[in-house]
mmCIF file of C-alpha atoms in Angstrom:
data_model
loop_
_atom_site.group_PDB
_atom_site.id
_atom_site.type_symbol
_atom_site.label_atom_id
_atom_site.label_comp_id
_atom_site.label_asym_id
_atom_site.label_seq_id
_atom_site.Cartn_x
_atom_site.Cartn_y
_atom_site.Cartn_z
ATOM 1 C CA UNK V 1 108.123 95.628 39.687
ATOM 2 C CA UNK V 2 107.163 92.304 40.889
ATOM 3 C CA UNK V 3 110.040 89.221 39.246
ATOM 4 C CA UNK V 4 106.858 86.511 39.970
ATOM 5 C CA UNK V 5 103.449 87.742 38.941
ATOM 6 C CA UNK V 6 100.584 85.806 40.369
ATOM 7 C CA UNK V 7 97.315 85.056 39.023
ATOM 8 C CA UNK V 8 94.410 85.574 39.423
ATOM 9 C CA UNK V 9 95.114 87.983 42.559
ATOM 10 C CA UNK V 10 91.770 86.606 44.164
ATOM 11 C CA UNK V 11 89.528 83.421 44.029
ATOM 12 C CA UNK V 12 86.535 82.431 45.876
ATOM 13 C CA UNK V 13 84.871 79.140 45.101
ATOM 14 C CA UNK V 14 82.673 76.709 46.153
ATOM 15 C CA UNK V 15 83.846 73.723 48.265
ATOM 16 C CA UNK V 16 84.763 70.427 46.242
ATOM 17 C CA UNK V 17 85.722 72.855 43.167
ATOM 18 C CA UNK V 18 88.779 72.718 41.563
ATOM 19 C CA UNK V 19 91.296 75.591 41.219
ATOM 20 C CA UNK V 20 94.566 76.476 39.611
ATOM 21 C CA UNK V 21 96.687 79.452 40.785
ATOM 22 C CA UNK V 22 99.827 80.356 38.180
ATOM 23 C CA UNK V 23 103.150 82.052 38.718
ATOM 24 C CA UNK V 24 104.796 83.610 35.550
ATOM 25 C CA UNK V 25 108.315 85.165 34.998
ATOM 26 C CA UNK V 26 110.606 85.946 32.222
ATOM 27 C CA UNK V 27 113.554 84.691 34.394
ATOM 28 C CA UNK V 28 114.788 81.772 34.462
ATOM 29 C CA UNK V 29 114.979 79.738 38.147
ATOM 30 C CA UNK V 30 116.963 77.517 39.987
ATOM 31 C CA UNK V 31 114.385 76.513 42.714
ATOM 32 C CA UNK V 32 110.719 77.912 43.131
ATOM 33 C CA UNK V 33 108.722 77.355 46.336
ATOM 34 C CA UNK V 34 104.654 77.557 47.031
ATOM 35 C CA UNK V 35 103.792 79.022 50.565
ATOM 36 C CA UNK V 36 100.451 79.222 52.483
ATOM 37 C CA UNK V 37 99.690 82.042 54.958
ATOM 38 C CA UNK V 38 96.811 82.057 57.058
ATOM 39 C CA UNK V 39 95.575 85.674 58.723
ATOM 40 C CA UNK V 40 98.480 86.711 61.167
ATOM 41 C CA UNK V 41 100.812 83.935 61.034
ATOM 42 C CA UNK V 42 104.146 83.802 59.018
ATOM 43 C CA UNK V 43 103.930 81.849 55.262
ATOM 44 C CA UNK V 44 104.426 77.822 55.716
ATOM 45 C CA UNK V 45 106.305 76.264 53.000
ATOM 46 C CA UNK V 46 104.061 73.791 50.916
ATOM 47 C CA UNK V 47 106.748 72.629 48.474
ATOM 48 C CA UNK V 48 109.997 73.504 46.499
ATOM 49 C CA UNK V 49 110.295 72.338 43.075
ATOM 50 C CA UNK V 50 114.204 72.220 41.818
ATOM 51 C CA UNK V 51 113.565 70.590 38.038
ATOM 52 C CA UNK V 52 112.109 71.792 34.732
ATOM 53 C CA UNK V 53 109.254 69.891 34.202
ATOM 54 C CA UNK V 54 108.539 68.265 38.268
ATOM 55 C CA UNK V 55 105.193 67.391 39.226
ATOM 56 C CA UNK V 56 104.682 67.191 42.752
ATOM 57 C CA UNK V 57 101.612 65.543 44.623
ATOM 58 C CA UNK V 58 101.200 67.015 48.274
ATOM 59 C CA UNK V 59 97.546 65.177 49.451
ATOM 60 C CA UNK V 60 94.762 67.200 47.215
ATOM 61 C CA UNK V 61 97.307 69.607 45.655
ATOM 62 C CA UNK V 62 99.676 69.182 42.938
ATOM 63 C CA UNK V 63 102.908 71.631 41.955
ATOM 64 C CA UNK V 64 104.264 71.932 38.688
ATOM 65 C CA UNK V 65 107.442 73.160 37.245
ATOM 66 C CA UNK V 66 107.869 74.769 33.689
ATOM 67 C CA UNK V 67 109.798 73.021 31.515
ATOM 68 C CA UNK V 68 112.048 76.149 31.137
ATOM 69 C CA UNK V 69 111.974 76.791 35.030
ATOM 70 C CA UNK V 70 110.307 79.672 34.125
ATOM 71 C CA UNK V 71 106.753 79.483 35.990
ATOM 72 C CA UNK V 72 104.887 77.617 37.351
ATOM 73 C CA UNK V 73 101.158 76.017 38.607
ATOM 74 C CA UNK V 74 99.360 74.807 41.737
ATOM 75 C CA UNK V 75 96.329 73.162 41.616
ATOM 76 C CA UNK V 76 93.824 72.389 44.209
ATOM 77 C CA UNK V 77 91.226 69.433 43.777
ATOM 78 C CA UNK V 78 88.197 68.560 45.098
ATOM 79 C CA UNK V 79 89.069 71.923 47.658
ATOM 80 C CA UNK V 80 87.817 72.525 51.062
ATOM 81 C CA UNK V 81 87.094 75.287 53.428
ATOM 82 C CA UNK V 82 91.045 74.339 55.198
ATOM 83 C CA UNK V 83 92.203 75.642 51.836
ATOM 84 C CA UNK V 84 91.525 79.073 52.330
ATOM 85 C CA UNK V 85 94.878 81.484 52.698
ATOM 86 C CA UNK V 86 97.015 83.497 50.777
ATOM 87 C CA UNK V 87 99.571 81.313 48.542
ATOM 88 C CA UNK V 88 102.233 82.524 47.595
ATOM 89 C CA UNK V 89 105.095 81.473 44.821
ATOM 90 C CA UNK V 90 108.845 82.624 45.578
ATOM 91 C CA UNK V 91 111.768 81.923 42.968
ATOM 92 C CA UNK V 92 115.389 81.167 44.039
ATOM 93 C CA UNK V 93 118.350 82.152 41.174
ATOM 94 C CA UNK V 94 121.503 80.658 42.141
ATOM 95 C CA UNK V 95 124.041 82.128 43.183
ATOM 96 C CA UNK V 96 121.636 85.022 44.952
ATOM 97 C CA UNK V 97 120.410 85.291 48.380
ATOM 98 C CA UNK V 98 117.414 87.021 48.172
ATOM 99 C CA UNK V 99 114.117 84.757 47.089
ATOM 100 C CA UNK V 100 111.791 86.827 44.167
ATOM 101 C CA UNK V 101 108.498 86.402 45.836
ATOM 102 C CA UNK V 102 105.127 87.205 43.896
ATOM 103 C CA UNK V 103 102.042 89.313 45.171
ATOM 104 C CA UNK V 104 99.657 86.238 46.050
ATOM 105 C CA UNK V 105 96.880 85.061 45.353
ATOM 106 C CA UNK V 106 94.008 85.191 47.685
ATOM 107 C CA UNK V 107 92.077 81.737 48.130
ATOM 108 C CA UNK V 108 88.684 81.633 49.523
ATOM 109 C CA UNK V 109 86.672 78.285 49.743
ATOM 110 C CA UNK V 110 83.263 78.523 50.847
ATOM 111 C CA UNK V 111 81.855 75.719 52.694
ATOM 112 C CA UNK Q 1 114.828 70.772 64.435
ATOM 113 C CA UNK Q 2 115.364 74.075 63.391
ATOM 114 C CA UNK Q 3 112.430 76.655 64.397
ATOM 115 C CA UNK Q 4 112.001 80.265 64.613
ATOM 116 C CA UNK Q 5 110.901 82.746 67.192
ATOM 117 C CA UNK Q 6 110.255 86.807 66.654
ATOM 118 C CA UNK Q 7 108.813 88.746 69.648
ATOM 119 C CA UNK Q 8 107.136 90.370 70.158
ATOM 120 C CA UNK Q 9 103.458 89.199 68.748
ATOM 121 C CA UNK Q 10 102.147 92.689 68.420
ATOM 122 C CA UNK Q 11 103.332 95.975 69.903
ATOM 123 C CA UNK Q 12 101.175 99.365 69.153
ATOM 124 C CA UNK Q 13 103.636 102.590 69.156
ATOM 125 C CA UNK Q 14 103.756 106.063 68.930
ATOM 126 C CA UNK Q 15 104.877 108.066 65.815
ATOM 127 C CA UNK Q 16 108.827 109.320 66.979
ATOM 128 C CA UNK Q 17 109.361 106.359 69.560
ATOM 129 C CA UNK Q 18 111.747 103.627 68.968
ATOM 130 C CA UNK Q 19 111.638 100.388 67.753
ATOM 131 C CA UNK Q 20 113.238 96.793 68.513
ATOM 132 C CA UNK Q 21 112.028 93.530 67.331
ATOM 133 C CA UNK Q 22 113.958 90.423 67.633
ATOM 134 C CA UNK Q 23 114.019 86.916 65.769
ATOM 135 C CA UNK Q 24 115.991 84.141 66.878
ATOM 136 C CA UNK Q 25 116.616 80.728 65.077
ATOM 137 C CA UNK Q 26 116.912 77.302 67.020
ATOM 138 C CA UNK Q 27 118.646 73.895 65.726
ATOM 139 C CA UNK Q 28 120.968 75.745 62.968
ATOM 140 C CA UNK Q 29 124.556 77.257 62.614
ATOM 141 C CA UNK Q 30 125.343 80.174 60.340
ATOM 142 C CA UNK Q 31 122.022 80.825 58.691
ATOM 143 C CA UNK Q 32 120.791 83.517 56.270
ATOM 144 C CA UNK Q 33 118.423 85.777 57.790
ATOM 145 C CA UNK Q 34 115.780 88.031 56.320
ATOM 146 C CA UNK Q 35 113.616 90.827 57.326
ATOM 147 C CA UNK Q 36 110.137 91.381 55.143
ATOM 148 C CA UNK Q 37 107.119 93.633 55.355
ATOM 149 C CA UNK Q 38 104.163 92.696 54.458
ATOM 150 C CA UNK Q 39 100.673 95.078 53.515
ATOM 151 C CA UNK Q 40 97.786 92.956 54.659
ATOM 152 C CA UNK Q 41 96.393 90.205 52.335
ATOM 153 C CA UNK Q 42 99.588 90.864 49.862
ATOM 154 C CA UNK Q 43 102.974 89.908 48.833
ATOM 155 C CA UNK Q 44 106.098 90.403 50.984
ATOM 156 C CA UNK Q 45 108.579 93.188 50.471
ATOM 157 C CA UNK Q 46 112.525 92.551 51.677
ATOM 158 C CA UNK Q 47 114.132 95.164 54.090
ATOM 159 C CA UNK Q 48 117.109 93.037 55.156
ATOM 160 C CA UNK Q 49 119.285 90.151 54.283
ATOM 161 C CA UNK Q 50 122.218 88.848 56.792
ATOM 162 C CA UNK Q 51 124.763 86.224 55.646
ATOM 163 C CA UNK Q 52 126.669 86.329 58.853
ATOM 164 C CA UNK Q 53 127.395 87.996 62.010
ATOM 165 C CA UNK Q 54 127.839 92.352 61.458
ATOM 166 C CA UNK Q 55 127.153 91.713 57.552
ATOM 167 C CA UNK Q 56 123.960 93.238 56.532
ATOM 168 C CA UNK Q 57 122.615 94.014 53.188
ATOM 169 C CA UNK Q 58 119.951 96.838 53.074
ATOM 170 C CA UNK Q 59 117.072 96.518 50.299
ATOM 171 C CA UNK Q 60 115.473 99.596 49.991
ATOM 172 C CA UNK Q 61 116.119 102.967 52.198
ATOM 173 C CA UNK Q 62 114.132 103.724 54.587
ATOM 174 C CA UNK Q 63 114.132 104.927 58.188
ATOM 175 C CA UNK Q 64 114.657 101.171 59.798
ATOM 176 C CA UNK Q 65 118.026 99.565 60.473
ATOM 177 C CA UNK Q 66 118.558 96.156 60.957
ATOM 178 C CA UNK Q 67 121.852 94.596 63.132
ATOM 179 C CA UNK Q 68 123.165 91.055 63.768
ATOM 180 C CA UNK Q 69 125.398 90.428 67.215
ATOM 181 C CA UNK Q 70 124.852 87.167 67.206
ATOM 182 C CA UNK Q 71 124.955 84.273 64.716
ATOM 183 C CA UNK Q 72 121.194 83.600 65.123
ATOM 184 C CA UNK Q 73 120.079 86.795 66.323
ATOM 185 C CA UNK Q 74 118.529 89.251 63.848
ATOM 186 C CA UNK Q 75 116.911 92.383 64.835
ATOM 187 C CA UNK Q 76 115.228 95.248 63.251
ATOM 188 C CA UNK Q 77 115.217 98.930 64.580
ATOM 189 C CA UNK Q 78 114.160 102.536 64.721
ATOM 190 C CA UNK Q 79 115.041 105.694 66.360
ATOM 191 C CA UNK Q 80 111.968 107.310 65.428
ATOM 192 C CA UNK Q 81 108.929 105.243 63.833
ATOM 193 C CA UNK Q 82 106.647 106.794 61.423
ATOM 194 C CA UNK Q 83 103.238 106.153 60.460
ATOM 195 C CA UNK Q 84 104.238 104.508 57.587
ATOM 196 C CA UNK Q 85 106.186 101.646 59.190
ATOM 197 C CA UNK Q 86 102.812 100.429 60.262
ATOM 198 C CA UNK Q 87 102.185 96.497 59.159
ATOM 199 C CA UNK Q 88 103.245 93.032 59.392
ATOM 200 C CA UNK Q 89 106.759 92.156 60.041
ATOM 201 C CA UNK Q 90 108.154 88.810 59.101
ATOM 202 C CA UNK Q 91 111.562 86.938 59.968
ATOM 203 C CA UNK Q 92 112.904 84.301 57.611
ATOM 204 C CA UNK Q 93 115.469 81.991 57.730
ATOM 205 C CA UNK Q 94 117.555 79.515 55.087
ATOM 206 C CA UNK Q 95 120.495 77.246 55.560
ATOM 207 C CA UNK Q 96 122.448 78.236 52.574
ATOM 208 C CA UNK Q 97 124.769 76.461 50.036
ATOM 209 C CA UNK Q 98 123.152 74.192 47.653
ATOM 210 C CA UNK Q 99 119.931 74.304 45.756
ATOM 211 C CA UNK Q 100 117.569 73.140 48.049
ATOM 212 C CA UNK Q 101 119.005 75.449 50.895
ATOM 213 C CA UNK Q 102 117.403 78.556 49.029
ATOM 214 C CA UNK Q 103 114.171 77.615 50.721
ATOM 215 C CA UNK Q 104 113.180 80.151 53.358
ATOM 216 C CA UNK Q 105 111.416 79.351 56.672
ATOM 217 C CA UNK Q 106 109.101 81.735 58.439
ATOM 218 C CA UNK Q 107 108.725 83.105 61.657
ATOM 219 C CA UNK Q 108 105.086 83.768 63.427
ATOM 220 C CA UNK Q 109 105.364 87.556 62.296
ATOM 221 C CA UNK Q 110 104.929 91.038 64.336
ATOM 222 C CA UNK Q 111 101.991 92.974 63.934
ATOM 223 C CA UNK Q 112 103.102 96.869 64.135
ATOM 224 C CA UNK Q 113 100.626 99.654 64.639
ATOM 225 C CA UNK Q 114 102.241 103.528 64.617
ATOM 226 C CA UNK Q 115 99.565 105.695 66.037
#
């Protein structure tokens, strides 16, 4: 049973749309982090929100942070065919090790 | 700077052979390490957590083993490799201690093919 569940699982759009991918728990967080894998490689860490609430701003994409550091939202703008990847959301508790990471979600961006 | 390194890229092996694949983190002392696998296009499932040298923390039983000799050496194993262990094998590495420690960093991943 996956902690994190991602949604939607896939999305294809068409360049310069904008899109919003959402990670959901019932637990409560101490950190959550937003990776993007490309084919083959190993997942490259976009950002790690710590606070209830944070908004970050990374270029075209912006990361936000329940309130209740329960789940939380990336959005794309304006997105391009660089985009596409699998992004995926991981949740830190303190105290634990081990990072709760969801399924993904499946980008595509046509050009 | 810290980085990463897991070797080999891709290795294609027998069902029953062996298996060895190594990571190895640069520019850090004492870090957690992590074994994942990871079905294509999906989410990653942990096999192994280290917190230090000889401790390692098993996530769900299966027929791999995972050992630790040195402080930034992790590597995973098999006696006899089964079709099943087929995928994408990823090595991950945090700092520890604090908050923003918890954040892992990935290696380049080992594709795995048991024919």
């Amino acid at each position: 049973t996956q902690l994190l569940e991602q949604s939607p699982q896939f999305l294809s759009i068409q360049e310069g749309e904008n899109l919003t991918v959402y990670c959901n728990s019932s637990s409560v967080f101490s950190s959550l982090q937003w990776y993007r894998q490309e084919p083959g490689e190993g997942p490259v860490l976009l950002v790690t929100v710590v606070t209830g609430g944070e908004v970050k701003k990374l270029k075209r994409l912006t990361f936000q942070f329940g309130d209740a550091r329960k789940d939380s939202s990336l959005h794309i703008t304006a997105a391009q065919p660089g985009d596409t990847g699998l992004y995926l959301c991981a949740g830190a508790t303190m105290g634990d090790y081990k990072l709760s990471f969801g399924a993904g979600t499946t980008v595509t961006v046509r050009a | 700077s810290q980085t990463i390194h897991q070797w080999p890229a891709t290795l294609v092996q027998p069902v029953g052979s062996p298996l060895s694949l190594e990571c190895t983190v640069e520019g850090t002392s004492n870090p957690n390490l992590y074994w994942y696998r990871q079905a294509a296009g999906r989410g990653l499932q942990l096999l192994f957590y280290s917190v230090g040298i000889g401790q390692i923390s098993s996530e769900v039983p299966q027929n791999l083993s995972a050992s630790r000799p040195q402080d930034r050496q992790f590597i995973l194993s098999s006696k006899k490799l089964l079709l099943s262990d087929s995928g994408f094998y990823l090595c991950a590495y945090n700092r520890g201690g604090g908050m923003l420690q918890e954040t892992q960093y990935f290696g380049p991943g080992t594709r795995l093919l048991v024919l």
